[in-house]
PDB file of C-alpha atoms in Angstrom:
ATOM      1  CA  UNK D 115      83.035   8.770  -5.927  1.00  0.00           C
ATOM      2  CA  UNK D 116      82.165   8.756  -9.635  1.00  0.00           C
ATOM      3  CA  UNK D 117      85.373   7.011 -10.687  1.00  0.00           C
ATOM      4  CA  UNK D 118      86.375   9.958 -12.880  1.00  0.00           C
ATOM      5  CA  UNK D 119      89.614  11.617 -11.799  1.00  0.00           C
ATOM      6  CA  UNK D 120      90.576  15.156 -12.675  1.00  0.00           C
ATOM      7  CA  UNK D 121      93.826  16.973 -12.006  1.00  0.00           C
ATOM      8  CA  UNK D 122      94.713  19.526 -10.878  1.00  0.00           C
ATOM      9  CA  UNK D 123      91.859  20.401  -8.534  1.00  0.00           C
ATOM     10  CA  UNK D 124      92.879  24.032  -8.409  1.00  0.00           C
ATOM     11  CA  UNK D 125      95.022  26.099 -10.741  1.00  0.00           C
ATOM     12  CA  UNK D 126      95.893  29.780 -10.615  1.00  0.00           C
ATOM     13  CA  UNK D 127      97.621  31.374 -13.544  1.00  0.00           C
ATOM     14  CA  UNK D 128      98.024  34.669 -15.364  1.00  0.00           C
ATOM     15  CA  UNK D 129      96.436  36.027 -18.508  1.00  0.00           C
ATOM     16  CA  UNK D 130      98.161  34.918 -21.675  1.00  0.00           C
ATOM     17  CA  UNK D 131      99.362  31.670 -20.166  1.00  0.00           C
ATOM     18  CA  UNK D 132      98.564  28.103 -21.178  1.00  0.00           C
ATOM     19  CA  UNK D 133      97.369  25.275 -18.953  1.00  0.00           C
ATOM     20  CA  UNK D 134      96.533  21.611 -19.368  1.00  0.00           C
ATOM     21  CA  UNK D 135      93.770  19.867 -17.468  1.00  0.00           C
ATOM     22  CA  UNK D 136      93.812  16.126 -17.216  1.00  0.00           C
ATOM     23  CA  UNK D 137      91.023  13.585 -16.910  1.00  0.00           C
ATOM     24  CA  UNK D 138      90.990   9.850 -16.331  1.00  0.00           C
ATOM     25  CA  UNK D 139      87.602   8.330 -17.125  1.00  0.00           C
ATOM     26  CA  UNK D 140      85.927   5.549 -15.221  1.00  0.00           C
ATOM     27  CA  UNK D 141      87.439   2.178 -15.853  1.00  0.00           C
ATOM     28  CA  UNK D 142      85.993   0.784 -19.057  1.00  0.00           C
ATOM     29  CA  UNK D 143      84.408   4.037 -20.261  1.00  0.00           C
ATOM     30  CA  UNK D 144      85.383   4.978 -23.789  1.00  0.00           C
ATOM     31  CA  UNK D 145      83.740   8.411 -23.999  1.00  0.00           C
ATOM     32  CA  UNK D 146      85.080  11.530 -22.363  1.00  0.00           C
ATOM     33  CA  UNK D 147      83.278  14.861 -22.264  1.00  0.00           C
ATOM     34  CA  UNK D 148      84.481  18.288 -21.187  1.00  0.00           C
ATOM     35  CA  UNK D 149      82.183  20.892 -19.688  1.00  0.00           C
ATOM     36  CA  UNK D 150      82.826  24.409 -18.474  1.00  0.00           C
ATOM     37  CA  UNK D 151      80.904  25.806 -15.509  1.00  0.00           C
ATOM     38  CA  UNK D 152      81.031  29.531 -14.929  1.00  0.00           C
ATOM     39  CA  UNK D 153      78.878  31.790 -12.804  1.00  0.00           C
ATOM     40  CA  UNK D 154      77.369  33.642 -15.745  1.00  0.00           C
ATOM     41  CA  UNK D 155      77.123  30.844 -18.321  1.00  0.00           C
ATOM     42  CA  UNK D 156      76.279  27.822 -16.202  1.00  0.00           C
ATOM     43  CA  UNK D 157      77.331  24.390 -17.447  1.00  0.00           C
ATOM     44  CA  UNK D 158      78.419  24.471 -21.084  1.00  0.00           C
ATOM     45  CA  UNK D 159      79.372  21.478 -23.212  1.00  0.00           C
ATOM     46  CA  UNK D 160      82.768  21.866 -24.816  1.00  0.00           C
ATOM     47  CA  UNK D 161      83.744  18.664 -26.563  1.00  0.00           C
ATOM     48  CA  UNK D 162      83.404  14.873 -26.568  1.00  0.00           C
ATOM     49  CA  UNK D 163      85.876  12.158 -27.483  1.00  0.00           C
ATOM     50  CA  UNK D 164      85.077   8.514 -28.042  1.00  0.00           C
ATOM     51  CA  UNK D 165      87.845   5.960 -28.143  1.00  0.00           C
ATOM     52  CA  UNK D 166      90.388   8.532 -29.195  1.00  0.00           C
ATOM     53  CA  UNK D 167      88.311  10.288 -31.837  1.00  0.00           C
ATOM     54  CA  UNK D 168      86.502  13.613 -31.566  1.00  0.00           C
ATOM     55  CA  UNK D 169      82.790  12.847 -31.504  1.00  0.00           C
ATOM     56  CA  UNK D 170      80.929  16.074 -30.865  1.00  0.00           C
ATOM     57  CA  UNK D 171      81.824  19.690 -30.439  1.00  0.00           C
ATOM     58  CA  UNK D 172      80.074  22.402 -28.499  1.00  0.00           C
ATOM     59  CA  UNK D 173      80.925  25.996 -27.753  1.00  0.00           C
ATOM     60  CA  UNK D 174      84.634  25.416 -27.485  1.00  0.00           C
ATOM     61  CA  UNK D 175      86.863  28.381 -28.221  1.00  0.00           C
ATOM     62  CA  UNK D 176      89.614  28.085 -30.813  1.00  0.00           C
ATOM     63  CA  UNK D 177      92.118  28.807 -28.024  1.00  0.00           C
ATOM     64  CA  UNK D 178      91.012  25.544 -26.396  1.00  0.00           C
ATOM     65  CA  UNK D 179      91.821  22.088 -27.646  1.00  0.00           C
ATOM     66  CA  UNK D 180      91.483  18.572 -26.337  1.00  0.00           C
ATOM     67  CA  UNK D 181      92.571  15.084 -27.102  1.00  0.00           C
ATOM     68  CA  UNK D 182      92.042  11.561 -25.891  1.00  0.00           C
ATOM     69  CA  UNK D 183      95.005   9.260 -25.675  1.00  0.00           C
ATOM     70  CA  UNK D 184      95.237   5.507 -26.356  1.00  0.00           C
ATOM     71  CA  UNK D 185      94.939   4.796 -22.643  1.00  0.00           C
ATOM     72  CA  UNK D 186      91.649   6.787 -22.816  1.00  0.00           C
ATOM     73  CA  UNK D 187      92.697   9.611 -20.546  1.00  0.00           C
ATOM     74  CA  UNK D 188      91.991  13.047 -21.924  1.00  0.00           C
ATOM     75  CA  UNK D 189      93.583  16.447 -21.717  1.00  0.00           C
ATOM     76  CA  UNK D 190      92.030  19.845 -22.224  1.00  0.00           C
ATOM     77  CA  UNK D 191      94.486  22.521 -23.277  1.00  0.00           C
ATOM     78  CA  UNK D 192      93.594  26.148 -22.667  1.00  0.00           C
ATOM     79  CA  UNK D 193      95.873  28.766 -24.200  1.00  0.00           C
ATOM     80  CA  UNK D 194      96.153  32.551 -24.344  1.00  0.00           C
ATOM     81  CA  UNK D 195      94.118  32.598 -21.194  1.00  0.00           C
ATOM     82  CA  UNK D 196      91.783  35.487 -20.464  1.00  0.00           C
ATOM     83  CA  UNK D 197      90.113  36.536 -17.246  1.00  0.00           C
ATOM     84  CA  UNK D 198      86.819  35.202 -18.560  1.00  0.00           C
ATOM     85  CA  UNK D 199      88.244  31.691 -18.799  1.00  0.00           C
ATOM     86  CA  UNK D 200      88.145  31.447 -15.024  1.00  0.00           C
ATOM     87  CA  UNK D 201      85.693  28.636 -14.335  1.00  0.00           C
ATOM     88  CA  UNK D 202      85.247  25.097 -13.173  1.00  0.00           C
ATOM     89  CA  UNK D 203      86.118  22.590 -15.869  1.00  0.00           C
ATOM     90  CA  UNK D 204      84.449  19.233 -15.566  1.00  0.00           C
ATOM     91  CA  UNK D 205      85.258  16.017 -17.262  1.00  0.00           C
ATOM     92  CA  UNK D 206      82.641  13.304 -17.565  1.00  0.00           C
ATOM     93  CA  UNK D 207      82.702   9.828 -18.982  1.00  0.00           C
ATOM     94  CA  UNK D 208      80.303   7.224 -20.271  1.00  0.00           C
ATOM     95  CA  UNK D 209      80.642   3.713 -21.548  1.00  0.00           C
ATOM     96  CA  UNK D 210      79.535   4.265 -25.114  1.00  0.00           C
ATOM     97  CA  UNK D 211      79.482   7.060 -27.649  1.00  0.00           C
ATOM     98  CA  UNK D 212      75.922   8.023 -26.998  1.00  0.00           C
ATOM     99  CA  UNK D 213      76.177   9.391 -23.503  1.00  0.00           C
ATOM    100  CA  UNK D 214      73.124   8.647 -21.464  1.00  0.00           C
ATOM    101  CA  UNK D 215      74.202   8.713 -17.844  1.00  0.00           C
ATOM    102  CA  UNK D 216      77.371  10.736 -17.602  1.00  0.00           C
ATOM    103  CA  UNK D 217      79.715  10.332 -14.644  1.00  0.00           C
ATOM    104  CA  UNK D 218      81.336  13.616 -13.725  1.00  0.00           C
ATOM    105  CA  UNK D 219      84.621  14.224 -11.988  1.00  0.00           C
ATOM    106  CA  UNK D 220      84.988  16.777  -9.240  1.00  0.00           C
ATOM    107  CA  UNK D 221      86.297  19.421 -11.579  1.00  0.00           C
ATOM    108  CA  UNK D 222      89.362  21.583 -11.996  1.00  0.00           C
ATOM    109  CA  UNK D 223      88.991  25.133 -10.726  1.00  0.00           C
ATOM    110  CA  UNK D 224      90.897  27.520 -12.973  1.00  0.00           C
ATOM    111  CA  UNK D 225      91.519  31.064 -11.837  1.00  0.00           C
ATOM    112  CA  UNK D 226      93.082  33.476 -14.309  1.00  0.00           C
ATOM    113  CA  UNK D 227      94.513  36.630 -12.741  1.00  0.00           C
TER     114      UNK D 227
ATOM    115  CA  UNK W   3      82.507  24.137  -0.674  1.00  0.00           C
ATOM    116  CA  UNK W   4      82.389  26.074  -3.912  1.00  0.00           C
ATOM    117  CA  UNK W   5      79.475  28.078  -5.151  1.00  0.00           C
ATOM    118  CA  UNK W   6      78.139  27.145  -8.533  1.00  0.00           C
ATOM    119  CA  UNK W   7      76.052  30.225  -9.030  1.00  0.00           C
ATOM    120  CA  UNK W   8      75.271  33.495  -7.328  1.00  0.00           C
ATOM    121  CA  UNK W   9      71.754  34.076  -8.606  1.00  0.00           C
ATOM    122  CA  UNK W  10      70.108  30.687  -8.561  1.00  0.00           C
ATOM    123  CA  UNK W  11      66.462  30.389  -7.606  1.00  0.00           C
ATOM    124  CA  UNK W  12      66.227  28.791  -4.200  1.00  0.00           C
ATOM    125  CA  UNK W  13      63.728  26.290  -2.894  1.00  0.00           C
ATOM    126  CA  UNK W  14      63.583  25.955   0.882  1.00  0.00           C
ATOM    127  CA  UNK W  15      62.027  22.719   2.060  1.00  0.00           C
ATOM    128  CA  UNK W  16      61.434  21.341   5.494  1.00  0.00           C
ATOM    129  CA  UNK W  17      62.924  17.949   6.183  1.00  0.00           C
ATOM    130  CA  UNK W  18      60.368  15.263   5.513  1.00  0.00           C
ATOM    131  CA  UNK W  19      58.318  17.336   3.088  1.00  0.00           C
ATOM    132  CA  UNK W  20      58.112  16.691  -0.627  1.00  0.00           C
ATOM    133  CA  UNK W  21      60.067  18.933  -3.008  1.00  0.00           C
ATOM    134  CA  UNK W  22      59.114  19.922  -6.505  1.00  0.00           C
ATOM    135  CA  UNK W  23      61.750  21.466  -8.743  1.00  0.00           C
ATOM    136  CA  UNK W  24      60.649  22.908 -12.046  1.00  0.00           C
ATOM    137  CA  UNK W  25      62.422  23.411 -15.311  1.00  0.00           C
ATOM    138  CA  UNK W  26      61.352  24.960 -18.594  1.00  0.00           C
ATOM    139  CA  UNK W  27      63.242  23.673 -21.581  1.00  0.00           C
ATOM    140  CA  UNK W  28      63.712  25.409 -24.883  1.00  0.00           C
ATOM    141  CA  UNK W  29      63.814  22.849 -27.662  1.00  0.00           C
ATOM    142  CA  UNK W  30      60.460  21.274 -28.444  1.00  0.00           C
ATOM    143  CA  UNK W  31      62.260  18.609 -30.485  1.00  0.00           C
ATOM    144  CA  UNK W  32      64.410  17.409 -27.571  1.00  0.00           C
ATOM    145  CA  UNK W  33      64.304  13.648 -27.180  1.00  0.00           C
ATOM    146  CA  UNK W  34      65.941  13.065 -23.862  1.00  0.00           C
ATOM    147  CA  UNK W  35      65.976  14.837 -20.527  1.00  0.00           C
ATOM    148  CA  UNK W  36      68.055  14.286 -17.420  1.00  0.00           C
ATOM    149  CA  UNK W  37      68.126  15.636 -13.895  1.00  0.00           C
ATOM    150  CA  UNK W  38      71.467  16.116 -12.189  1.00  0.00           C
ATOM    151  CA  UNK W  39      72.293  16.999  -8.608  1.00  0.00           C
ATOM    152  CA  UNK W  40      75.387  18.981  -7.731  1.00  0.00           C
ATOM    153  CA  UNK W  41      76.553  19.172  -4.146  1.00  0.00           C
ATOM    154  CA  UNK W  42      78.933  21.875  -3.066  1.00  0.00           C
ATOM    155  CA  UNK W  43      82.463  21.198  -4.281  1.00  0.00           C
ATOM    156  CA  UNK W  44      81.458  18.194  -6.372  1.00  0.00           C
ATOM    157  CA  UNK W  45      80.597  17.400  -9.946  1.00  0.00           C
ATOM    158  CA  UNK W  46      77.037  16.851 -11.165  1.00  0.00           C
ATOM    159  CA  UNK W  47      75.559  13.505 -10.288  1.00  0.00           C
ATOM    160  CA  UNK W  48      72.905  11.732 -12.378  1.00  0.00           C
ATOM    161  CA  UNK W  49      69.521  11.392 -10.672  1.00  0.00           C
ATOM    162  CA  UNK W  50      66.997  10.268 -13.250  1.00  0.00           C
ATOM    163  CA  UNK W  51      66.260  10.546 -16.957  1.00  0.00           C
ATOM    164  CA  UNK W  52      63.217  10.429 -19.202  1.00  0.00           C
ATOM    165  CA  UNK W  53      62.662  10.020 -22.902  1.00  0.00           C
ATOM    166  CA  UNK W  54      60.274  12.252 -24.804  1.00  0.00           C
ATOM    167  CA  UNK W  55      57.905   9.355 -25.452  1.00  0.00           C
ATOM    168  CA  UNK W  56      57.168   9.168 -21.720  1.00  0.00           C
ATOM    169  CA  UNK W  57      55.454  11.624 -19.405  1.00  0.00           C
ATOM    170  CA  UNK W  58      56.462  10.157 -16.058  1.00  0.00           C
ATOM    171  CA  UNK W  59      59.251   8.081 -14.655  1.00  0.00           C
ATOM    172  CA  UNK W  60      59.907   7.041 -11.088  1.00  0.00           C
ATOM    173  CA  UNK W  61      63.080   6.242  -9.263  1.00  0.00           C
ATOM    174  CA  UNK W  62      63.960   5.818  -5.655  1.00  0.00           C
ATOM    175  CA  UNK W  63      62.251   8.754  -3.880  1.00  0.00           C
ATOM    176  CA  UNK W  64      62.297  10.740  -7.109  1.00  0.00           C
ATOM    177  CA  UNK W  65      59.800  11.194  -9.915  1.00  0.00           C
ATOM    178  CA  UNK W  66      60.309  13.099 -13.133  1.00  0.00           C
ATOM    179  CA  UNK W  67      57.334  14.503 -15.010  1.00  0.00           C
ATOM    180  CA  UNK W  68      57.495  15.712 -18.578  1.00  0.00           C
ATOM    181  CA  UNK W  69      54.899  17.975 -20.154  1.00  0.00           C
ATOM    182  CA  UNK W  70      55.828  18.400 -23.782  1.00  0.00           C
ATOM    183  CA  UNK W  71      52.876  20.642 -24.505  1.00  0.00           C
ATOM    184  CA  UNK W  72      54.282  23.423 -22.386  1.00  0.00           C
ATOM    185  CA  UNK W  73      57.932  22.279 -22.528  1.00  0.00           C
ATOM    186  CA  UNK W  74      58.093  21.715 -18.812  1.00  0.00           C
ATOM    187  CA  UNK W  75      59.999  19.226 -16.741  1.00  0.00           C
ATOM    188  CA  UNK W  76      59.727  18.700 -13.009  1.00  0.00           C
ATOM    189  CA  UNK W  77      61.542  16.668 -10.414  1.00  0.00           C
ATOM    190  CA  UNK W  78      59.697  15.551  -7.323  1.00  0.00           C
ATOM    191  CA  UNK W  79      61.653  14.391  -4.308  1.00  0.00           C
ATOM    192  CA  UNK W  80      59.677  12.532  -1.675  1.00  0.00           C
ATOM    193  CA  UNK W  81      60.425  12.921   2.021  1.00  0.00           C
ATOM    194  CA  UNK W  82      63.253  15.388   1.466  1.00  0.00           C
ATOM    195  CA  UNK W  83      66.335  14.772   3.578  1.00  0.00           C
ATOM    196  CA  UNK W  84      69.257  17.023   4.573  1.00  0.00           C
ATOM    197  CA  UNK W  85      71.436  15.117   2.101  1.00  0.00           C
ATOM    198  CA  UNK W  86      69.181  16.379  -0.684  1.00  0.00           C
ATOM    199  CA  UNK W  87      70.493  19.915  -0.207  1.00  0.00           C
ATOM    200  CA  UNK W  88      72.229  20.728  -3.484  1.00  0.00           C
ATOM    201  CA  UNK W  89      71.827  22.491  -6.805  1.00  0.00           C
ATOM    202  CA  UNK W  90      69.569  20.602  -9.195  1.00  0.00           C
ATOM    203  CA  UNK W  91      69.954  20.938 -12.948  1.00  0.00           C
ATOM    204  CA  UNK W  92      67.709  19.769 -15.710  1.00  0.00           C
ATOM    205  CA  UNK W  93      69.410  18.981 -19.002  1.00  0.00           C
ATOM    206  CA  UNK W  94      68.201  18.221 -22.500  1.00  0.00           C
ATOM    207  CA  UNK W  95      69.935  16.757 -25.513  1.00  0.00           C
ATOM    208  CA  UNK W  96      68.029  18.371 -28.329  1.00  0.00           C
ATOM    209  CA  UNK W  97      67.157  16.036 -31.171  1.00  0.00           C
ATOM    210  CA  UNK W  98      68.998  12.800 -30.546  1.00  0.00           C
ATOM    211  CA  UNK W  99      71.585  11.834 -33.054  1.00  0.00           C
ATOM    212  CA  UNK W 100      74.480   9.494 -32.610  1.00  0.00           C
ATOM    213  CA  UNK W 101      76.494  12.506 -31.478  1.00  0.00           C
ATOM    214  CA  UNK W 102      74.101  14.277 -29.200  1.00  0.00           C
ATOM    215  CA  UNK W 103      73.609  12.219 -26.068  1.00  0.00           C
ATOM    216  CA  UNK W 104      76.531  13.675 -24.193  1.00  0.00           C
ATOM    217  CA  UNK W 105      76.018  17.137 -25.653  1.00  0.00           C
ATOM    218  CA  UNK W 106      73.736  18.168 -22.857  1.00  0.00           C
ATOM    219  CA  UNK W 107      72.141  21.608 -22.619  1.00  0.00           C
ATOM    220  CA  UNK W 108      71.916  22.378 -18.920  1.00  0.00           C
ATOM    221  CA  UNK W 109      69.431  24.691 -17.285  1.00  0.00           C
ATOM    222  CA  UNK W 110      70.539  27.358 -14.837  1.00  0.00           C
ATOM    223  CA  UNK W 111      69.855  25.218 -11.786  1.00  0.00           C
ATOM    224  CA  UNK W 112      67.795  25.468  -8.606  1.00  0.00           C
ATOM    225  CA  UNK W 113      69.340  25.561  -5.158  1.00  0.00           C
ATOM    226  CA  UNK W 114      67.464  23.313  -2.752  1.00  0.00           C
ATOM    227  CA  UNK W 115      67.948  24.006   0.935  1.00  0.00           C
ATOM    228  CA  UNK W 116      66.566  21.481   3.379  1.00  0.00           C
ATOM    229  CA  UNK W 117      65.808  22.831   6.821  1.00  0.00           C
ATOM    230  CA  UNK W 118      65.342  20.680   9.909  1.00  0.00           C
TER     231      UNK W 118
END
């Protein structure tokens, strides 16, 4: 158990819809990272937050947004969903802003029909 | 469990043998490299890391080798066990800045299957 909690574990929705994925980092970790894992693209970095502030951005679509709250949990919002958004979405956390060893949650499996 | 990839290269290893997993990375300026293990239905799990100023680093039953000349990284697992069956990913950070450590660029992964 990495200590990172993600909900929901599975989510099935329709194209055009919006979903929110939630992540609670390990106790004491200030950085949260979101990654997308799909069969054709592998693991792709989306975005990082550190202590509530956006720290680094990867290949995150404009339809996607994230935030980190004062209690350090994070949410990833995916809107106007397309079939190609079907993937595993992982959250990871680390103590500081500079990553190093990341602790990954078990992921949220999103299926868009 | 869930599949993480349909077309991953596969390494079949007999229990007790040593495994060598290879990875070619793309950015010659990358400063930091990490190996992750992903078991079916789980998130990636950190195994070992290495900085670009090193060419070898050892952990418990694992060794990472870095050859910057040919941009090659390898993970050696000694005395492979059934619990080592998983997908193994190498990852690089590119040039390290204050923002780049968590911005990992993952390789496609190698499926390791340990047979009794």
